[in-house]
Coordinates of C-alpha atoms and ligand atoms in Angstrom, one line a residue:
X166 CA 125.9 102.8 76.7
X167 CA 127.3 101.6 80.5
X168 CA 124.7 102.0 83.1
X169 CA 124.5 104.9 84.9
X170 CA 122.5 103.5 88.0
X171 CA 121.7 105.4 90.7
X172 CA 118.7 104.1 92.5
X173 CA 120.0 102.3 94.5
X174 CA 116.7 103.0 97.0
X175 CA 114.6 101.0 94.6
X176 CA 117.0 98.0 95.2
X177 CA 120.6 97.0 95.0
X178 CA 122.9 94.4 92.6
X179 CA 123.1 91.4 94.2
X180 CA 127.0 91.3 96.0
X181 CA 129.2 88.4 94.3
X182 CA 130.5 87.1 97.8
X183 CA 126.0 86.3 98.3
X184 CA 125.8 84.6 95.2
X185 CA 129.0 82.8 96.9
X186 CA 127.0 82.1 99.6
X187 CA 123.7 81.1 98.3
X188 CA 125.0 79.1 95.3
X189 CA 125.2 75.6 97.3
X190 CA 121.3 75.8 98.5
X191 CA 120.6 75.5 94.6
X192 CA 122.4 72.5 94.2
X193 CA 124.5 70.1 96.0
X194 CA 122.4 71.7 99.3
X195 CA 118.7 71.9 97.8
X196 CA 117.0 69.5 101.1
X197 CA 113.2 70.5 102.9
X198 CA 115.3 72.0 105.4
X199 CA 112.1 70.7 107.6
X200 CA 113.1 67.2 106.4
X201 CA 113.8 64.1 108.8
X202 CA 116.2 62.4 107.5
X203 CA 120.5 63.5 107.9
X204 CA 120.7 64.7 104.4
X205 CA 118.4 67.9 104.8
X206 CA 120.2 69.0 107.5
X207 CA 122.7 71.1 106.2
X208 CA 120.0 73.4 104.8
X209 CA 118.4 73.4 108.6
X210 CA 121.5 74.1 110.2
X211 CA 121.6 77.3 107.2
X212 CA 118.7 78.6 108.0
X213 CA 119.6 78.7 111.9
X214 CA 123.2 80.4 111.2
X215 CA 120.9 83.2 108.7
X216 CA 119.2 83.8 112.6
X217 CA 122.1 84.1 114.5
X218 CA 123.5 85.9 112.1
X219 CA 120.5 89.0 111.8
X220 CA 120.2 88.3 115.4
X221 CA 123.3 89.7 116.4
X222 CA 123.0 92.5 113.1
X223 CA 120.0 93.5 115.4
X224 CA 121.8 94.8 118.3
X225 CA 122.5 91.1 119.8
X226 CA 118.8 90.1 120.5
X227 CA 117.3 86.1 120.5
X228 CA 117.6 84.4 117.9
X229 CA 114.1 83.4 117.8
X230 CA 112.9 86.9 117.7
X231 CA 114.1 86.7 114.2
X232 CA 111.2 86.2 111.0
X233 CA 112.2 85.2 107.3
X234 CA 109.9 86.8 105.5
X235 CA 110.3 87.4 101.6
X236 CA 109.8 91.3 102.0
X237 CA 109.3 94.2 103.9
X238 CA 106.3 94.9 102.1
X239 CA 105.3 90.9 104.1
X240 CA 107.1 91.7 107.6
X241 CA 105.6 95.2 107.8
X242 CA 101.5 93.2 106.8
X243 CA 102.8 90.7 109.2
X244 CA 103.5 93.0 112.0
X245 CA 100.0 95.6 111.3
X246 CA 98.0 92.9 110.9
X247 CA 98.9 90.3 114.0
X248 CA 99.0 92.5 116.1
X249 CA 95.6 94.2 115.3
X250 CA 94.3 90.9 115.3
X251 CA 95.3 89.8 118.7
X252 CA 93.9 93.0 120.4
X253 CA 90.7 93.6 119.7
X254 CA 90.5 96.2 122.6
X255 CA 92.4 99.0 121.4
X256 CA 91.7 100.5 118.5
X257 CA 94.0 103.3 118.0
X258 CA 97.3 103.3 115.7
X259 CA 99.9 106.6 115.0
X260 CA 101.4 106.7 111.7
X261 CA 102.9 108.7 109.8
X262 CA 102.0 110.8 106.4
X263 CA 105.1 109.7 105.3
X264 CA 105.4 106.5 104.9
X265 CA 106.5 103.3 102.5
X266 CA 103.0 102.3 100.9
X267 CA 103.6 99.3 103.1
X268 CA 102.7 101.0 105.7
X269 CA 100.9 103.7 104.6
X270 CA 98.4 101.4 102.6
X271 CA 97.4 98.8 105.3
X272 CA 96.8 101.6 108.3
X273 CA 94.5 103.3 105.3
X274 CA 93.0 100.1 104.8
X275 CA 93.0 99.5 109.0
X276 CA 91.2 102.5 109.6
X277 CA 88.8 101.4 106.5
X278 CA 88.3 98.0 108.5
X279 CA 87.3 100.4 111.8
X280 CA 90.6 101.3 113.4
X281 CA 91.3 104.6 114.5
X282 CA 94.3 106.2 112.3
X283 CA 96.4 109.3 113.1
X284 CA 98.3 110.1 110.7
X285 CA 101.5 112.6 111.5
X286 CA 101.9 115.7 109.6
X287 CA 106.0 116.8 108.8
X288 CA 107.3 119.8 108.2
X289 CA 108.7 121.6 105.1
X290 CA 112.2 119.5 105.7
X291 CA 110.7 116.0 106.3
X292 CA 110.4 116.0 110.7
X293 CA 108.1 115.1 112.8
X294 CA 106.7 117.4 115.6
X295 CA 107.4 116.0 118.9
X296 CA 105.0 117.4 120.8
X297 CA 102.4 116.5 118.3
X298 CA 103.5 113.3 118.7
X299 CA 103.2 113.1 122.0
X300 CA 100.0 114.7 122.1
X301 CA 98.7 111.4 119.4
X302 CA 99.1 108.8 121.8
X303 CA 96.1 107.7 123.2
X304 CA 94.3 104.7 126.1
X305 CA 93.3 103.2 123.6
X306 CA 96.3 103.4 121.3
X307 CA 97.8 100.2 119.8
X308 CA 100.5 100.6 118.1
X309 CA 102.5 103.2 117.2
X310 CA 104.4 102.5 113.1
X311 CA 107.4 105.0 112.3
X312 CA 109.5 104.3 109.9
X313 CA 113.4 104.7 110.5
X314 CA 114.6 106.4 107.4
X315 CA 112.5 108.0 104.6
X316 CA 112.7 105.3 101.2
X317 CA 112.1 109.4 98.8
X318 CA 113.9 111.9 101.0
X319 CA 116.2 109.6 103.2
X320 CA 115.0 111.9 105.8
X321 CA 115.7 109.8 109.4
X322 CA 113.3 109.7 112.3
X323 CA 114.2 109.3 115.9
X324 CA 113.2 106.5 116.3
X325 CA 114.9 105.3 119.4
X326 CA 113.3 108.3 121.0
X327 CA 110.0 108.3 119.7
X328 CA 109.9 103.9 120.8
X329 CA 110.9 105.0 124.8
X330 CA 108.6 108.6 124.5
X331 CA 105.9 105.9 123.6
X332 CA 107.4 103.0 126.2
X333 CA 107.3 105.9 129.0
X334 CA 103.4 107.1 128.5
X335 CA 102.2 103.3 128.1
X336 CA 103.8 100.5 128.1
X337 CA 101.7 98.0 125.8
X338 CA 101.5 100.3 123.1
X339 CA 103.9 98.4 120.8
X340 CA 106.2 99.7 118.6
X341 CA 106.9 99.4 115.4
X342 CA 109.2 101.1 112.7
X343 CA 110.1 99.6 108.2
X344 CA 113.3 99.9 109.0
X345 CA 114.3 98.3 104.7
X346 CA 116.5 102.4 103.9
X347 CA 118.2 101.9 106.7
X348 CA 119.7 98.1 107.6
X349 CA 123.3 98.2 107.1
X350 CA 123.6 101.7 106.9
X351 CA 122.7 102.8 110.2
X352 CA 123.5 100.7 113.5
X353 CA 119.6 99.2 114.8
X354 CA 120.5 97.9 118.4
X355 CA 118.0 96.6 119.6
X356 CA 119.5 96.4 122.9
X357 CA 120.6 99.4 123.3
X358 CA 119.5 103.1 122.0
X359 CA 116.3 101.3 120.0
X360 CA 115.3 98.4 123.0
X361 CA 112.0 100.0 123.2
X362 CA 111.0 98.7 119.9
X363 CA 109.2 95.8 119.5
X364 CA 108.8 95.3 116.4
X365 CA 111.2 95.8 112.9
X366 CA 111.0 95.2 109.4
X367 CA 113.5 95.0 106.2
X368 CA 114.0 93.5 102.9
X369 CA 117.0 91.7 101.8
X370 CA 117.4 94.0 98.1
X371 CA 117.6 96.5 99.5
X372 CA 121.3 95.4 101.2
X373 CA 123.0 93.7 98.1
X374 CA 120.7 90.3 99.1
X375 CA 118.4 90.1 96.5
X376 CA 114.7 89.9 95.8
X377 CA 112.3 88.1 97.5
X378 CA 113.6 87.7 101.5
X379 CA 113.1 90.1 104.3
X380 CA 112.8 89.8 107.5
X381 CA 110.6 90.5 111.0
X382 CA 112.1 91.5 114.7
X383 CA 109.1 90.5 116.4
X384 CA 110.0 91.2 120.6
X385 CA 110.0 88.2 122.7
X386 CA 106.4 88.9 124.4
X387 CA 104.8 89.9 121.0
X388 CA 101.1 89.8 121.1
X389 CA 100.2 89.0 117.5
X390 CA 98.1 86.8 115.5
X391 CA 99.8 84.5 112.5
X392 CA 99.7 86.4 108.9
X393 CA 100.5 83.1 107.0
X394 CA 98.5 80.4 108.1
X395 CA 99.9 76.6 107.0
X396 CA 102.5 75.1 108.5
X397 CA 104.9 75.0 111.8
X398 CA 107.7 76.6 109.8
X399 CA 109.9 80.2 111.8
X400 CA 107.9 79.2 115.8
X401 CA 104.7 78.6 114.0
X402 CA 104.3 83.1 112.6
X403 CA 105.0 82.2 109.5
X404 CA 103.1 78.9 107.3
X405 CA 106.0 78.1 104.4
X406 CA 108.4 76.2 103.5
X407 CA 111.8 77.6 103.8
X408 CA 114.0 80.0 101.1
X409 CA 117.5 78.3 101.9
X410 CA 119.4 80.1 99.6
X411 CA 118.0 83.6 100.2
X412 CA 117.9 83.0 103.6
X413 CA 121.2 82.2 103.4
X414 CA 122.5 84.9 100.9
X415 CA 120.3 87.7 103.3
X416 CA 122.5 86.5 106.4
X417 CA 125.8 86.9 104.0
X418 CA 124.8 90.7 102.9
X419 CA 124.1 91.8 106.2
X420 CA 127.7 90.9 107.7
X421 CA 129.0 91.8 104.7
X422 CA 127.2 95.6 105.1
X423 CA 128.6 95.5 108.3
X424 CA 132.6 94.2 107.6
X425 CA 133.5 97.4 105.6
X426 CA 130.9 99.8 106.7
X427 CA 132.9 102.8 107.6
X428 CA 134.8 102.8 104.9
X429 CA 131.5 102.4 102.4
X430 CA 130.1 104.8 104.2
X431 CA 132.7 107.9 103.5
X432 CA 132.6 107.5 100.0
X433 CA 128.7 107.3 99.1
X434 CA 129.0 110.6 101.6
X435 CA 131.3 111.6 99.4
X436 CA 129.9 111.1 96.7
X437 CA 126.3 112.1 97.3
X438 CA 127.4 115.6 98.7
X439 CA 129.7 116.3 95.3
X440 CA 126.3 115.4 93.1
X441 CA 124.1 117.6 95.2
X442 CA 126.5 120.8 95.4
X443 CA 127.4 119.9 91.8
X444 CA 123.5 120.3 91.1
X445 CA 122.8 123.2 92.8
X446 CA 125.1 125.1 91.5
X447 CA 124.6 124.6 88.1
X448 CA 121.0 124.6 87.5
X449 CA 119.4 127.3 89.0
X450 CA 115.9 127.4 90.9
X451 CA 116.5 124.1 92.2
X452 CA 115.6 122.6 95.8
X453 CA 117.0 119.9 97.8
X454 CA 114.1 117.6 100.2
X455 CA 114.4 117.0 103.3
X456 CA 118.3 119.3 103.2
X457 CA 117.5 120.3 106.8
X458 CA 117.1 117.2 107.9
X459 CA 118.7 114.6 109.2
X460 CA 119.2 112.2 106.2
X461 CA 120.9 108.9 105.4
X462 CA 124.0 109.7 104.1
X463 CA 123.1 107.9 100.4
X464 CA 119.5 109.7 99.2
X465 CA 120.0 113.1 96.8
X466 CA 116.1 114.5 96.5
X467 CA 115.5 117.1 94.4
X468 CA 113.4 119.4 92.6
X469 CA 113.8 121.4 89.8
X470 CA 110.7 124.4 89.7
X471 CA 108.7 124.4 86.2
X472 CA 109.5 121.0 84.8
X473 CA 108.3 117.5 84.9
X474 CA 110.4 114.6 86.8
X475 CA 108.9 112.1 84.3
X476 CA 110.1 114.2 81.9
X477 CA 113.6 114.3 83.4
X478 CA 114.2 110.9 84.4
X479 CA 113.3 110.1 80.8
X480 CA 115.9 111.8 79.1
X481 CA 118.4 110.1 81.7
X482 CA 117.1 106.7 80.9
X483 CA 118.6 108.5 77.3
X484 CA 122.2 108.3 79.2
X485 CA 122.1 105.2 80.9
X486 CA 121.1 107.3 84.1
X487 CA 118.6 105.0 85.8
X488 CA 116.9 107.5 88.7
X489 CA 113.2 107.7 90.4
X490 CA 110.9 110.4 90.2
X491 CA 108.9 111.7 93.4
X492 CA 105.8 111.7 91.1
X493 CA 103.5 108.5 90.3
X494 CA 102.9 109.1 86.3
X495 CA 104.1 105.9 84.8
X496 CA 101.3 105.0 87.0
X497 CA 99.1 106.6 85.0
X498 CA 98.2 110.0 87.7
X499 CA 99.6 112.8 87.5
X500 CA 100.1 113.8 91.5
X501 CA 102.7 113.9 93.3
X502 CA 103.9 111.4 95.9
X503 CA 102.2 111.8 99.6
X504 CA 105.5 112.0 100.7
X505 CA 106.4 115.4 98.9
X506 CA 102.8 116.8 99.2
X507 CA 102.6 115.8 103.0
X508 CA 106.4 118.0 102.9
X509 CA 104.2 121.3 101.6
X510 CA 106.7 121.3 98.6
X511 CA 106.1 124.3 95.8
X512 CA 103.3 122.9 93.6
X513 CA 105.9 125.1 90.6
X514 CA 108.6 122.2 92.4
X515 CA 106.2 119.0 93.8
X516 CA 105.9 117.5 90.2
X517 CA 109.8 117.9 89.1
X518 CA 111.5 115.9 92.0
X519 CA 113.4 113.6 91.3
X520 CA 115.5 111.1 93.8
X521 CA 119.1 109.9 92.8
X522 CA 120.4 107.4 95.8
X523 CA 123.8 105.9 95.4
X524 CA 125.3 103.0 96.9
X525 CA 127.9 100.7 97.5
X526 CA 129.4 100.1 93.5
X527 CA 129.0 103.6 92.6
X528 CA 132.1 105.9 91.2
X529 CA 133.4 109.4 90.7
X530 CA 132.8 108.7 87.4
X531 CA 128.9 108.2 87.8
X532 CA 128.8 111.6 89.7
X533 CA 130.7 113.0 86.9
X534 CA 128.5 111.6 84.8
X535 CA 125.2 112.8 85.9
X536 CA 126.4 116.6 86.4
X537 CA 127.5 116.9 82.8
X538 CA 124.5 115.2 81.5
X539 CA 121.0 116.9 84.2
X540 CA 122.5 120.7 84.0
X541 CA 121.8 120.1 79.8
X542 CA 118.6 118.0 80.2
X543 CA 117.2 120.6 82.5
X544 CA 117.8 123.7 79.8
X545 CA 116.2 121.0 77.1
X546 CA 112.9 120.8 79.2
X547 CA 113.2 124.1 80.3
X548 CA 112.9 125.7 77.0
X549 CA 108.8 124.2 76.7
X550 CA 108.3 125.9 79.7
X551 CA 105.9 128.9 79.7
X552 CA 107.4 130.2 82.9
X553 CA 110.8 129.3 82.4
X554 CA 112.8 133.1 80.3
X555 CA 115.6 130.9 79.1
X556 CA 117.2 134.1 77.9
X557 CA 117.9 135.0 81.4
X558 CA 118.0 131.6 83.1
X559 CA 115.8 132.7 85.5
X560 CA 112.0 132.0 86.0
X561 CA 109.4 134.6 84.1
X562 CA 108.5 137.4 86.9
X563 CA 105.1 136.0 86.8
X564 CA 106.2 132.5 87.6
X565 CA 108.4 133.7 90.4
X566 CA 105.9 135.2 92.9
X567 CA 104.1 131.8 92.6
X568 CA 107.6 129.3 94.0
X569 CA 106.8 129.8 97.1
X570 CA 102.9 128.1 96.6
X571 CA 101.8 124.8 98.2
X572 CA 98.7 125.2 95.9
X573 CA 98.7 126.4 92.3
X574 CA 97.1 126.5 89.4
X575 CA 98.7 126.0 86.3
X576 CA 96.9 125.7 82.7
X577 CA 93.2 125.7 84.8
X578 CA 94.4 122.8 86.6
X579 CA 94.7 122.8 90.8
X580 CA 97.9 121.4 91.8
X581 CA 99.6 119.6 94.7
X582 CA 99.2 120.8 98.3
X583 CA 97.2 117.4 99.3
X584 CA 98.0 117.2 102.3
X585 CA 97.6 113.2 103.6
X586 CA 98.1 114.2 107.1
Ligands
LIG161 N1 109.6 100.1 103.9 C1 110.4 101.3 102.6 C2 111.0 102.1 103.4 C3 111.1 101.1 101.9 O1 111.8 101.8 100.6 C4 110.5 99.5 100.3 C5 110.9 99.3 99.5 O2 111.3 100.1 98.3 C6 109.5 98.6 101.4 C7 109.2 98.4 102.5 C8 108.9 97.9 100.9 O3 110.6 96.7 100.1 P1 109.8 95.4 99.7 O4 109.1 95.5 97.9 O5 111.2 95.2 99.9 O6 109.1 94.6 100.2

């Protein structure tokens, strides 16, 4: 069976060009880049070249402002814990209710250890309210952490504008953005539009580098205590022998993302729009989440009323289609994701949420296959639902009234509607 990979927000295939760029550092040039002998020089030079490449990719920042890490999660942990430990006089953090757990869980942990954290709510489309953001900034605010684009819905936050407002309010407030879902997709111009951003994190494996490498931009002068101690690497800011092959791979991946960006983006957007239009046309009672927000062009997150996302994923898997669900049932909880709950997705739909995310290797045949399979899967699952009338392909009258509610009772159990803000 052919695999149709529609989960590129989870990870991407490593590009052959990236594998080629990494190979020599596994074999002939395996040396420790910190070693003093001449034979180790190519490894050290590879890191220097990679740092220059990533600095250019981020709009021409200074290479000394780039730290290589193992992933975006490490980059974000380094930035958040590092900033909090270096600035004990300020205790307030502003973030959003829809951040990836890499930020969300760290903020909750900081709140448990005495920080005061404001989780900003979003509207039904996943947008932030600007006046609410401005009101949240306080004289004791240490840091603002707002993601660039949401991993579940693809909704883009106006990070450049939020960072500018933050600095106009108080230049001492640090601004962190998690750009894991936008690196390689949207411009990250840290000397232009995004010049007020102090800290930016991303991971290699979302843009065709391998899993296990990431980067953190930390603007010069940003007070931050190191998160990993035990070595002089990365200017003493991130100890541990550098992962030379993966760092070389990350650099090749960001080059690749820039080389053919516009053509790849146009193709992905066309495929995503075709997929989305096809699903909306062929499945009754389905909603595209964040359709009303600016979105990255590869992500399609939709909620099908009256069925479980996990059931859909299971059956998609049977047809070779890889996607992901907005609920965390696989981890033993039937709770929908905190993102969809914060967006107040109606309770009849929030459990039936699926994310399909496209990438540079997807084709029209992949979309054709998904469009052929999906409506059948939904019809089969809905036949099992007491709220669906399969004869007329619509909800039963008593269920129709429930479709707008964000809280409700199904079989005596209260579901949905919990807002984390
Ligand atoms: N932030 C966002 C927005 C993400 O989508 C992800 C991964 O899905 C991460 C952070 C964490 O990335 P990693 O697992 O590579 O550390």
